[in-house]
Amino acid sequence: MPTLPSGRRIEFSLDRFHGYLDRLDVRVAREIIAGLNGPDDLLYVLDAVHFRQDDGSPYFAGYVAADWTTYAADWNTADRQVLQAWLFSPAVRQIRAEVIDYVRTLFLGASDASLVYPYVVRGDLTAGSIFPATQLRQ
């Protein structure tokens, strides 16, 4: 996930979505998952995670990826442009498609998904890193 030009670090998490699905009746959860058809459908359930500048600890930022432009209205132009380009890049859209495949496999038992949970998080734009999603569960 990107580290923006200003140094702001943002990641996106499905932890709350998984928790929500786990609490639902299986039939209802399956209907919701069946509604995830394309990579951009996942934007509505991906929670934004920001990192504190003082100690680098993660926290839920209170919005989902689909609403990022509203919450970034006061960010500098470079940060907004980088996040926009990153979110809709072919590589990141492909990752979201693979995550949908994984979620379908997990809850519907179908597909040939190859993702392992917790998801591998892509660190900044130039280097890779792994951030265990389970650290974000609330």
mmCIF file of N, CA and C in Angstrom:
data_model
loop_
_atom_site.group_PDB
_atom_site.id
_atom_site.type_symbol
_atom_site.label_atom_id
_atom_site.label_comp_id
_atom_site.label_asym_id
_atom_site.label_seq_id
_atom_site.Cartn_x
_atom_site.Cartn_y
_atom_site.Cartn_z
ATOM 1 N N MET A 1 0.842 -1.152 0.000
ATOM 2 C CA MET A 1 0.000 0.000 0.000
ATOM 3 C C MET A 1 0.904 1.236 0.000
ATOM 4 N N PRO A 2 0.377 2.324 -0.445
ATOM 5 C CA PRO A 2 1.281 3.452 -0.709
ATOM 6 C C PRO A 2 1.722 4.252 0.507
ATOM 7 N N THR A 3 2.972 4.703 0.413
ATOM 8 C CA THR A 3 3.438 5.801 1.237
ATOM 9 C C THR A 3 3.392 7.001 0.307
ATOM 10 N N LEU A 4 2.615 7.994 0.663
ATOM 11 C CA LEU A 4 2.370 9.133 -0.220
ATOM 12 C C LEU A 4 3.535 10.120 -0.170
ATOM 13 N N PRO A 5 3.619 11.014 -1.152
ATOM 14 C CA PRO A 5 4.725 11.967 -1.198
ATOM 15 C C PRO A 5 4.924 12.763 0.097
ATOM 16 N N SER A 6 3.845 13.030 0.820
ATOM 17 C CA SER A 6 3.944 13.787 2.070
ATOM 18 C C SER A 6 4.506 12.942 3.211
ATOM 19 N N GLY A 7 4.607 11.625 2.995
ATOM 20 C CA GLY A 7 5.032 10.716 4.047
ATOM 21 C C GLY A 7 3.876 10.002 4.718
ATOM 22 N N ARG A 8 2.656 10.404 4.401
ATOM 23 C CA ARG A 8 1.459 9.758 4.945
ATOM 24 C C ARG A 8 1.445 8.310 4.443
ATOM 25 N N ARG A 9 1.204 7.374 5.348
ATOM 26 C CA ARG A 9 1.141 5.960 4.972
ATOM 27 C C ARG A 9 -0.292 5.464 5.119
ATOM 28 N N ILE A 10 -0.777 4.816 4.081
ATOM 29 C CA ILE A 10 -2.158 4.332 4.060
ATOM 30 C C ILE A 10 -2.160 2.879 3.616
ATOM 31 N N GLU A 11 -2.975 2.091 4.272
ATOM 32 C CA GLU A 11 -3.227 0.725 3.848
ATOM 33 C C GLU A 11 -4.734 0.521 3.885
ATOM 34 N N PHE A 12 -5.173 -0.595 3.359
ATOM 35 C CA PHE A 12 -6.597 -0.909 3.361
ATOM 36 C C PHE A 12 -6.780 -2.311 3.919
ATOM 37 N N SER A 13 -7.827 -2.486 4.706
ATOM 38 C CA SER A 13 -8.040 -3.728 5.439
ATOM 39 C C SER A 13 -9.437 -4.291 5.187
ATOM 40 N N LEU A 14 -9.513 -5.609 5.125
ATOM 41 C CA LEU A 14 -10.799 -6.297 5.054
ATOM 42 C C LEU A 14 -11.178 -6.925 6.399
ATOM 43 N N ASP A 15 -10.445 -6.625 7.438
ATOM 44 C CA ASP A 15 -10.702 -7.255 8.734
ATOM 45 C C ASP A 15 -12.130 -7.039 9.222
ATOM 46 N N ARG A 16 -12.607 -5.813 9.159
ATOM 47 C CA ARG A 16 -13.977 -5.543 9.623
ATOM 48 C C ARG A 16 -15.001 -6.237 8.732
ATOM 49 N N PHE A 17 -14.733 -6.291 7.447
ATOM 50 C CA PHE A 17 -15.640 -6.975 6.522
ATOM 51 C C PHE A 17 -15.703 -8.461 6.864
ATOM 52 N N HIS A 18 -14.547 -9.073 7.102
ATOM 53 C CA HIS A 18 -14.533 -10.480 7.508
ATOM 54 C C HIS A 18 -15.298 -10.666 8.808
ATOM 55 N N GLY A 19 -15.087 -9.781 9.774
ATOM 56 C CA GLY A 19 -15.804 -9.872 11.037
ATOM 57 C C GLY A 19 -17.307 -9.746 10.849
ATOM 58 N N TYR A 20 -17.700 -8.835 9.978
ATOM 59 C CA TYR A 20 -19.118 -8.641 9.669
ATOM 60 C C TYR A 20 -19.712 -9.907 9.048
ATOM 61 N N LEU A 21 -19.016 -10.457 8.062
ATOM 62 C CA LEU A 21 -19.503 -11.674 7.410
ATOM 63 C C LEU A 21 -19.600 -12.835 8.390
ATOM 64 N N ASP A 22 -18.643 -12.928 9.306
ATOM 65 C CA ASP A 22 -18.646 -14.012 10.294
ATOM 66 C C ASP A 22 -19.846 -13.928 11.237
ATOM 67 N N ARG A 23 -20.357 -12.724 11.472
ATOM 68 C CA ARG A 23 -21.495 -12.545 12.382
ATOM 69 C C ARG A 23 -22.846 -12.762 11.701
ATOM 70 N N LEU A 24 -22.860 -12.745 10.374
ATOM 71 C CA LEU A 24 -24.111 -12.883 9.634
ATOM 72 C C LEU A 24 -24.535 -14.341 9.507
ATOM 73 N N ASP A 25 -25.809 -14.520 9.249
ATOM 74 C CA ASP A 25 -26.308 -15.823 8.848
ATOM 75 C C ASP A 25 -25.554 -16.219 7.573
ATOM 76 N N VAL A 26 -25.182 -17.468 7.457
ATOM 77 C CA VAL A 26 -24.385 -17.940 6.322
ATOM 78 C C VAL A 26 -25.052 -17.602 4.997
ATOM 79 N N ARG A 27 -26.348 -17.738 4.922
ATOM 80 C CA ARG A 27 -27.081 -17.453 3.682
ATOM 81 C C ARG A 27 -26.938 -15.985 3.272
ATOM 82 N N VAL A 28 -27.054 -15.093 4.255
ATOM 83 C CA VAL A 28 -26.935 -13.655 3.985
ATOM 84 C C VAL A 28 -25.503 -13.320 3.583
ATOM 85 N N ALA A 29 -24.530 -13.884 4.290
ATOM 86 C CA ALA A 29 -23.119 -13.642 3.955
ATOM 87 C C ALA A 29 -22.830 -14.089 2.525
ATOM 88 N N ARG A 30 -23.350 -15.219 2.138
ATOM 89 C CA ARG A 30 -23.126 -15.718 0.774
ATOM 90 C C ARG A 30 -23.750 -14.802 -0.265
ATOM 91 N N GLU A 31 -24.909 -14.227 0.028
ATOM 92 C CA GLU A 31 -25.539 -13.288 -0.907
ATOM 93 C C GLU A 31 -24.678 -12.041 -1.085
ATOM 94 N N ILE A 32 -24.138 -11.544 0.012
ATOM 95 C CA ILE A 32 -23.269 -10.365 -0.062
ATOM 96 C C ILE A 32 -22.034 -10.677 -0.895
ATOM 97 N N ILE A 33 -21.415 -11.802 -0.637
ATOM 98 C CA ILE A 33 -20.208 -12.189 -1.373
ATOM 99 C C ILE A 33 -20.508 -12.408 -2.844
ATOM 100 N N ALA A 34 -21.643 -12.975 -3.140
ATOM 101 C CA ALA A 34 -22.024 -13.193 -4.540
ATOM 102 C C ALA A 34 -22.179 -11.862 -5.275
ATOM 103 N N GLY A 35 -22.427 -10.784 -4.537
ATOM 104 C CA GLY A 35 -22.564 -9.460 -5.141
ATOM 105 C C GLY A 35 -21.244 -8.781 -5.462
ATOM 106 N N LEU A 36 -20.136 -9.383 -5.049
ATOM 107 C CA LEU A 36 -18.816 -8.844 -5.384
ATOM 108 C C LEU A 36 -18.425 -9.372 -6.758
ATOM 109 N N ASN A 37 -18.660 -8.586 -7.779
ATOM 110 C CA ASN A 37 -18.442 -9.069 -9.143
ATOM 111 C C ASN A 37 -17.168 -8.560 -9.794
ATOM 112 N N GLY A 38 -16.781 -7.343 -9.502
ATOM 113 C CA GLY A 38 -15.592 -6.775 -10.117
ATOM 114 C C GLY A 38 -14.683 -6.178 -9.066
ATOM 115 N N PRO A 39 -13.432 -5.899 -9.423
ATOM 116 C CA PRO A 39 -12.462 -5.416 -8.447
ATOM 117 C C PRO A 39 -12.870 -4.123 -7.738
ATOM 118 N N ASP A 40 -13.614 -3.269 -8.405
ATOM 119 C CA ASP A 40 -14.003 -2.010 -7.767
ATOM 120 C C ASP A 40 -15.130 -2.196 -6.759
ATOM 121 N N ASP A 41 -15.834 -3.327 -6.805
ATOM 122 C CA ASP A 41 -16.860 -3.610 -5.799
ATOM 123 C C ASP A 41 -16.245 -3.717 -4.406
ATOM 124 N N LEU A 42 -14.998 -4.131 -4.337
ATOM 125 C CA LEU A 42 -14.329 -4.290 -3.055
ATOM 126 C C LEU A 42 -14.033 -2.949 -2.383
ATOM 127 N N LEU A 43 -14.009 -1.857 -3.153
ATOM 128 C CA LEU A 43 -13.713 -0.534 -2.596
ATOM 129 C C LEU A 43 -14.700 -0.139 -1.499
ATOM 130 N N TYR A 44 -15.914 -0.687 -1.532
ATOM 131 C CA TYR A 44 -16.957 -0.316 -0.580
ATOM 132 C C TYR A 44 -16.825 -1.023 0.768
ATOM 133 N N VAL A 45 -15.915 -1.992 0.862
ATOM 134 C CA VAL A 45 -15.731 -2.718 2.126
ATOM 135 C C VAL A 45 -14.282 -2.680 2.621
ATOM 136 N N LEU A 46 -13.404 -2.023 1.890
ATOM 137 C CA LEU A 46 -12.001 -1.894 2.301
ATOM 138 C C LEU A 46 -11.846 -0.694 3.231
ATOM 139 N N ASP A 47 -11.593 -0.957 4.504
ATOM 140 C CA ASP A 47 -11.389 0.129 5.474
ATOM 141 C C ASP A 47 -10.018 0.746 5.281
ATOM 142 N N ALA A 48 -9.963 2.075 5.294
ATOM 143 C CA ALA A 48 -8.681 2.775 5.242
ATOM 144 C C ALA A 48 -8.009 2.665 6.605
ATOM 145 N N VAL A 49 -6.726 2.383 6.569
ATOM 146 C CA VAL A 49 -5.918 2.301 7.775
ATOM 147 C C VAL A 49 -4.795 3.317 7.618
ATOM 148 N N HIS A 50 -4.692 4.228 8.577
ATOM 149 C CA HIS A 50 -3.605 5.203 8.586
ATOM 150 C C HIS A 50 -2.619 4.800 9.678
ATOM 151 N N PHE A 51 -1.454 5.408 9.635
ATOM 152 C CA PHE A 51 -0.414 5.101 10.610
ATOM 153 C C PHE A 51 0.017 6.379 11.307
ATOM 154 N N ARG A 52 0.078 6.330 12.627
ATOM 155 C CA ARG A 52 0.486 7.498 13.408
ATOM 156 C C ARG A 52 1.928 7.856 13.085
ATOM 157 N N GLN A 53 2.180 9.139 12.970
ATOM 158 C CA GLN A 53 3.527 9.585 12.634
ATOM 159 C C GLN A 53 4.503 9.397 13.786
ATOM 160 N N ASP A 54 4.017 9.488 15.017
ATOM 161 C CA ASP A 54 4.940 9.402 16.157
ATOM 162 C C ASP A 54 5.480 7.997 16.403
ATOM 163 N N ASP A 55 4.625 6.973 16.274
ATOM 164 C CA ASP A 55 5.099 5.616 16.569
ATOM 165 C C ASP A 55 4.799 4.597 15.464
ATOM 166 N N GLY A 56 4.152 5.033 14.391
ATOM 167 C CA GLY A 56 3.873 4.146 13.260
ATOM 168 C C GLY A 56 2.771 3.140 13.490
ATOM 169 N N SER A 57 2.037 3.266 14.597
ATOM 170 C CA SER A 57 0.981 2.295 14.878
ATOM 171 C C SER A 57 -0.238 2.543 13.983
ATOM 172 N N PRO A 58 -0.885 1.458 13.548
ATOM 173 C CA PRO A 58 -2.033 1.588 12.650
ATOM 174 C C PRO A 58 -3.325 1.896 13.401
ATOM 175 N N TYR A 59 -4.236 2.576 12.703
ATOM 176 C CA TYR A 59 -5.574 2.806 13.241
ATOM 177 C C TYR A 59 -6.557 2.944 12.072
ATOM 178 N N PHE A 60 -7.783 2.495 12.303
ATOM 179 C CA PHE A 60 -8.807 2.657 11.283
ATOM 180 C C PHE A 60 -9.111 4.141 11.136
ATOM 181 N N ALA A 61 -9.114 4.637 9.907
ATOM 182 C CA ALA A 61 -9.263 6.068 9.649
ATOM 183 C C ALA A 61 -10.716 6.512 9.543
ATOM 184 N N GLY A 62 -11.660 5.588 9.574
ATOM 185 C CA GLY A 62 -13.070 5.966 9.598
ATOM 186 C C GLY A 62 -13.714 6.129 8.231
ATOM 187 N N TYR A 63 -13.097 5.587 7.188
ATOM 188 C CA TYR A 63 -13.709 5.627 5.865
ATOM 189 C C TYR A 63 -13.276 4.402 5.065
ATOM 190 N N VAL A 64 -14.022 4.122 4.017
ATOM 191 C CA VAL A 64 -13.670 3.015 3.129
ATOM 192 C C VAL A 64 -13.048 3.574 1.855
ATOM 193 N N ALA A 65 -12.390 2.707 1.128
ATOM 194 C CA ALA A 65 -11.654 3.127 -0.076
ATOM 195 C C ALA A 65 -12.540 3.868 -1.069
ATOM 196 N N ALA A 66 -13.800 3.499 -1.185
ATOM 197 C CA ALA A 66 -14.696 4.160 -2.139
ATOM 198 C C ALA A 66 -14.910 5.633 -1.800
ATOM 199 N N ASP A 67 -14.733 6.001 -0.541
ATOM 200 C CA ASP A 67 -14.974 7.376 -0.090
ATOM 201 C C ASP A 67 -13.699 8.173 0.129
ATOM 202 N N TRP A 68 -12.577 7.690 -0.339
ATOM 203 C CA TRP A 68 -11.300 8.319 -0.002
ATOM 204 C C TRP A 68 -11.214 9.776 -0.453
ATOM 205 N N THR A 69 -11.823 10.136 -1.589
ATOM 206 C CA THR A 69 -11.682 11.515 -2.085
ATOM 207 C C THR A 69 -12.306 12.535 -1.134
ATOM 208 N N THR A 70 -13.392 12.178 -0.482
ATOM 209 C CA THR A 70 -14.022 13.072 0.487
ATOM 210 C C THR A 70 -13.087 13.323 1.661
ATOM 211 N N TYR A 71 -12.459 12.278 2.141
ATOM 212 C CA TYR A 71 -11.583 12.402 3.306
ATOM 213 C C TYR A 71 -10.225 12.990 2.967
ATOM 214 N N ALA A 72 -9.883 12.980 1.688
ATOM 215 C CA ALA A 72 -8.586 13.515 1.261
ATOM 216 C C ALA A 72 -8.709 14.923 0.683
ATOM 217 N N ALA A 73 -9.844 15.551 0.847
ATOM 218 C CA ALA A 73 -10.077 16.863 0.235
ATOM 219 C C ALA A 73 -9.043 17.902 0.664
ATOM 220 N N ASP A 74 -8.508 17.790 1.868
ATOM 221 C CA ASP A 74 -7.523 18.765 2.327
ATOM 222 C C ASP A 74 -6.070 18.283 2.164
ATOM 223 N N TRP A 75 -5.885 17.137 1.522
ATOM 224 C CA TRP A 75 -4.530 16.647 1.261
ATOM 225 C C TRP A 75 -3.920 17.438 0.118
ATOM 226 N N ASN A 76 -2.603 17.409 0.016
ATOM 227 C CA ASN A 76 -1.965 18.089 -1.102
ATOM 228 C C ASN A 76 -2.249 17.334 -2.400
ATOM 229 N N THR A 77 -2.109 18.021 -3.504
ATOM 230 C CA THR A 77 -2.442 17.464 -4.819
ATOM 231 C C THR A 77 -1.622 16.217 -5.130
ATOM 232 N N ALA A 78 -0.347 16.233 -4.806
ATOM 233 C CA ALA A 78 0.516 15.082 -5.108
ATOM 234 C C ALA A 78 0.032 13.824 -4.392
ATOM 235 N N ASP A 79 -0.347 13.941 -3.114
ATOM 236 C CA ASP A 79 -0.858 12.782 -2.375
ATOM 237 C C ASP A 79 -2.126 12.235 -3.018
ATOM 238 N N ARG A 80 -3.040 13.130 -3.372
ATOM 239 C CA ARG A 80 -4.296 12.685 -3.990
ATOM 240 C C ARG A 80 -4.035 12.003 -5.332
ATOM 241 N N GLN A 81 -3.133 12.548 -6.121
ATOM 242 C CA GLN A 81 -2.839 11.964 -7.434
ATOM 243 C C GLN A 81 -2.203 10.585 -7.302
ATOM 244 N N VAL A 82 -1.270 10.439 -6.367
ATOM 245 C CA VAL A 82 -0.599 9.148 -6.184
ATOM 246 C C VAL A 82 -1.593 8.091 -5.708
ATOM 247 N N LEU A 83 -2.438 8.431 -4.738
ATOM 248 C CA LEU A 83 -3.402 7.445 -4.246
ATOM 249 C C LEU A 83 -4.397 7.069 -5.331
ATOM 250 N N GLN A 84 -4.885 8.033 -6.096
ATOM 251 C CA GLN A 84 -5.801 7.759 -7.203
ATOM 252 C C GLN A 84 -5.152 6.815 -8.213
ATOM 253 N N ALA A 85 -3.927 7.125 -8.606
ATOM 254 C CA ALA A 85 -3.223 6.291 -9.585
ATOM 255 C C ALA A 85 -2.993 4.889 -9.035
ATOM 256 N N TRP A 86 -2.632 4.796 -7.767
ATOM 257 C CA TRP A 86 -2.363 3.495 -7.165
ATOM 258 C C TRP A 86 -3.632 2.657 -7.068
ATOM 259 N N LEU A 87 -4.716 3.239 -6.533
ATOM 260 C CA LEU A 87 -5.964 2.488 -6.348
ATOM 261 C C LEU A 87 -6.509 1.908 -7.653
ATOM 262 N N PHE A 88 -6.334 2.637 -8.744
ATOM 263 C CA PHE A 88 -6.933 2.201 -10.001
ATOM 264 C C PHE A 88 -5.916 1.686 -11.007
ATOM 265 N N SER A 89 -4.703 1.408 -10.529
ATOM 266 C CA SER A 89 -3.697 0.813 -11.410
ATOM 267 C C SER A 89 -4.113 -0.620 -11.752
ATOM 268 N N PRO A 90 -3.725 -1.107 -12.917
ATOM 269 C CA PRO A 90 -4.072 -2.486 -13.286
ATOM 270 C C PRO A 90 -3.586 -3.513 -12.263
ATOM 271 N N ALA A 91 -2.401 -3.324 -11.704
ATOM 272 C CA ALA A 91 -1.868 -4.296 -10.745
ATOM 273 C C ALA A 91 -2.707 -4.353 -9.476
ATOM 274 N N VAL A 92 -3.122 -3.204 -8.967
ATOM 275 C CA VAL A 92 -3.906 -3.179 -7.728
ATOM 276 C C VAL A 92 -5.331 -3.658 -7.989
ATOM 277 N N ARG A 93 -5.878 -3.332 -9.132
ATOM 278 C CA ARG A 93 -7.209 -3.856 -9.484
ATOM 279 C C ARG A 93 -7.151 -5.384 -9.579
ATOM 280 N N GLN A 94 -6.059 -5.927 -10.109
ATOM 281 C CA GLN A 94 -5.885 -7.376 -10.195
ATOM 282 C C GLN A 94 -5.817 -8.000 -8.798
ATOM 283 N N ILE A 95 -5.124 -7.338 -7.887
ATOM 284 C CA ILE A 95 -5.054 -7.841 -6.511
ATOM 285 C C ILE A 95 -6.452 -7.872 -5.900
ATOM 286 N N ARG A 96 -7.239 -6.814 -6.120
ATOM 287 C CA ARG A 96 -8.614 -6.805 -5.580
ATOM 288 C C ARG A 96 -9.442 -7.935 -6.183
ATOM 289 N N ALA A 97 -9.246 -8.220 -7.467
ATOM 290 C CA ALA A 97 -9.965 -9.336 -8.095
ATOM 291 C C ALA A 97 -9.561 -10.664 -7.446
ATOM 292 N N GLU A 98 -8.273 -10.816 -7.149
ATOM 293 C CA GLU A 98 -7.802 -12.040 -6.491
ATOM 294 C C GLU A 98 -8.357 -12.155 -5.076
ATOM 295 N N VAL A 99 -8.472 -11.021 -4.385
ATOM 296 C CA VAL A 99 -9.037 -11.036 -3.037
ATOM 297 C C VAL A 99 -10.504 -11.458 -3.095
ATOM 298 N N ILE A 100 -11.246 -10.973 -4.074
ATOM 299 C CA ILE A 100 -12.640 -11.401 -4.232
ATOM 300 C C ILE A 100 -12.688 -12.904 -4.448
ATOM 301 N N ASP A 101 -11.800 -13.414 -5.273
ATOM 302 C CA ASP A 101 -11.708 -14.863 -5.493
ATOM 303 C C ASP A 101 -11.459 -15.590 -4.171
ATOM 304 N N TYR A 102 -10.539 -15.059 -3.388
ATOM 305 C CA TYR A 102 -10.212 -15.678 -2.102
ATOM 306 C C TYR A 102 -11.431 -15.671 -1.174
ATOM 307 N N VAL A 103 -12.105 -14.531 -1.067
ATOM 308 C CA VAL A 103 -13.270 -14.428 -0.183
ATOM 309 C C VAL A 103 -14.358 -15.388 -0.646
ATOM 310 N N ARG A 104 -14.539 -15.489 -1.941
ATOM 311 C CA ARG A 104 -15.521 -16.455 -2.465
ATOM 312 C C ARG A 104 -15.130 -17.875 -2.103
ATOM 313 N N THR A 105 -13.857 -18.198 -2.214
ATOM 314 C CA THR A 105 -13.387 -19.531 -1.846
ATOM 315 C C THR A 105 -13.630 -19.787 -0.366
ATOM 316 N N LEU A 106 -13.316 -18.808 0.451
ATOM 317 C CA LEU A 106 -13.455 -18.939 1.893
ATOM 318 C C LEU A 106 -14.906 -19.172 2.296
ATOM 319 N N PHE A 107 -15.822 -18.403 1.718
ATOM 320 C CA PHE A 107 -17.217 -18.465 2.150
ATOM 321 C C PHE A 107 -18.110 -19.329 1.257
ATOM 322 N N LEU A 108 -17.757 -19.451 -0.002
ATOM 323 C CA LEU A 108 -18.608 -20.213 -0.919
ATOM 324 C C LEU A 108 -17.993 -21.551 -1.298
ATOM 325 N N GLY A 109 -16.708 -21.724 -1.025
ATOM 326 C CA GLY A 109 -16.037 -22.979 -1.329
ATOM 327 C C GLY A 109 -15.783 -23.202 -2.803
ATOM 328 N N ALA A 110 -15.678 -22.151 -3.587
ATOM 329 C CA ALA A 110 -15.459 -22.292 -5.025
ATOM 330 C C ALA A 110 -14.237 -21.495 -5.444
ATOM 331 N N SER A 111 -13.759 -21.744 -6.655
ATOM 332 C CA SER A 111 -12.659 -21.013 -7.274
ATOM 333 C C SER A 111 -11.327 -21.687 -6.984
ATOM 334 N N ASP A 112 -10.281 -21.118 -7.558
ATOM 335 C CA ASP A 112 -8.934 -21.650 -7.367
ATOM 336 C C ASP A 112 -8.023 -20.582 -6.792
ATOM 337 N N ALA A 113 -8.536 -19.809 -5.842
ATOM 338 C CA ALA A 113 -7.783 -18.685 -5.276
ATOM 339 C C ALA A 113 -6.459 -19.144 -4.685
ATOM 340 N N SER A 114 -5.455 -18.306 -4.847
ATOM 341 C CA SER A 114 -4.131 -18.661 -4.353
ATOM 342 C C SER A 114 -3.647 -17.715 -3.258
ATOM 343 N N LEU A 115 -4.484 -16.793 -2.799
ATOM 344 C CA LEU A 115 -4.085 -15.872 -1.738
ATOM 345 C C LEU A 115 -4.118 -16.574 -0.395
ATOM 346 N N VAL A 116 -3.208 -16.208 0.461
ATOM 347 C CA VAL A 116 -3.165 -16.736 1.814
ATOM 348 C C VAL A 116 -3.572 -15.611 2.748
ATOM 349 N N TYR A 117 -4.403 -15.905 3.733
ATOM 350 C CA TYR A 117 -4.811 -14.904 4.705
ATOM 351 C C TYR A 117 -3.950 -15.058 5.938
ATOM 352 N N PRO A 118 -3.442 -14.022 6.575
ATOM 353 C CA PRO A 118 -3.696 -12.636 6.227
ATOM 354 C C PRO A 118 -3.046 -12.247 4.905
ATOM 355 N N TYR A 119 -3.686 -11.309 4.256
ATOM 356 C CA TYR A 119 -3.233 -10.893 2.939
ATOM 357 C C TYR A 119 -1.832 -10.314 2.997
ATOM 358 N N VAL A 120 -1.110 -10.486 1.928
ATOM 359 C CA VAL A 120 0.191 -9.844 1.812
ATOM 360 C C VAL A 120 -0.066 -8.396 1.446
ATOM 361 N N VAL A 121 0.520 -7.497 2.207
ATOM 362 C CA VAL A 121 0.353 -6.070 1.973
ATOM 363 C C VAL A 121 1.605 -5.561 1.297
ATOM 364 N N ARG A 122 1.469 -4.701 0.344
ATOM 365 C CA ARG A 122 2.551 -4.316 -0.538
ATOM 366 C C ARG A 122 3.439 -3.172 -0.053
ATOM 367 N N GLY A 123 3.455 -2.838 1.207
ATOM 368 C CA GLY A 123 4.355 -1.800 1.703
ATOM 369 C C GLY A 123 4.216 -0.504 0.937
ATOM 370 N N ASP A 124 5.319 0.176 0.683
ATOM 371 C CA ASP A 124 5.239 1.417 -0.084
ATOM 372 C C ASP A 124 5.287 1.115 -1.578
ATOM 373 N N LEU A 125 5.432 2.124 -2.391
ATOM 374 C CA LEU A 125 5.352 1.933 -3.834
ATOM 375 C C LEU A 125 6.601 1.289 -4.423
ATOM 376 N N THR A 126 7.699 1.244 -3.667
ATOM 377 C CA THR A 126 8.936 0.725 -4.234
ATOM 378 C C THR A 126 9.437 -0.534 -3.554
ATOM 379 N N ALA A 127 9.044 -0.777 -2.328
ATOM 380 C CA ALA A 127 9.542 -1.946 -1.604
ATOM 381 C C ALA A 127 8.379 -2.745 -1.051
ATOM 382 N N GLY A 128 8.556 -4.032 -0.934
ATOM 383 C CA GLY A 128 7.493 -4.878 -0.412
ATOM 384 C C GLY A 128 7.641 -5.098 1.079
ATOM 385 N N SER A 129 6.527 -5.350 1.737
ATOM 386 C CA SER A 129 6.560 -5.710 3.146
ATOM 387 C C SER A 129 5.305 -6.499 3.449
ATOM 388 N N ILE A 130 5.313 -7.147 4.589
ATOM 389 C CA ILE A 130 4.131 -7.906 5.010
ATOM 390 C C ILE A 130 3.629 -7.288 6.304
ATOM 391 N N PHE A 131 2.355 -6.970 6.329
ATOM 392 C CA PHE A 131 1.746 -6.419 7.530
ATOM 393 C C PHE A 131 0.599 -7.344 7.903
ATOM 394 N N PRO A 132 0.715 -8.071 9.011
ATOM 395 C CA PRO A 132 -0.353 -9.015 9.374
ATOM 396 C C PRO A 132 -1.667 -8.282 9.642
ATOM 397 N N ALA A 133 -2.673 -8.589 8.835
ATOM 398 C CA ALA A 133 -3.965 -7.932 8.961
ATOM 399 C C ALA A 133 -4.586 -8.160 10.320
ATOM 400 N N THR A 134 -4.257 -9.270 10.981
ATOM 401 C CA THR A 134 -4.873 -9.566 12.262
ATOM 402 C C THR A 134 -4.487 -8.552 13.324
ATOM 403 N N GLN A 135 -3.443 -7.769 13.124
ATOM 404 C CA GLN A 135 -3.086 -6.726 14.087
ATOM 405 C C GLN A 135 -4.119 -5.601 14.100
ATOM 406 N N LEU A 136 -4.961 -5.542 13.084
ATOM 407 C CA LEU A 136 -5.931 -4.457 12.991
ATOM 408 C C LEU A 136 -7.297 -4.831 13.538
ATOM 409 N N ARG A 137 -7.503 -6.079 13.908
ATOM 410 C CA ARG A 137 -8.833 -6.486 14.356
ATOM 411 C C ARG A 137 -9.249 -5.705 15.594
ATOM 412 N N GLN A 138 -10.501 -5.266 15.589
ATOM 413 C CA GLN A 138 -11.035 -4.533 16.741
ATOM 414 C C GLN A 138 -12.313 -5.183 17.197
#
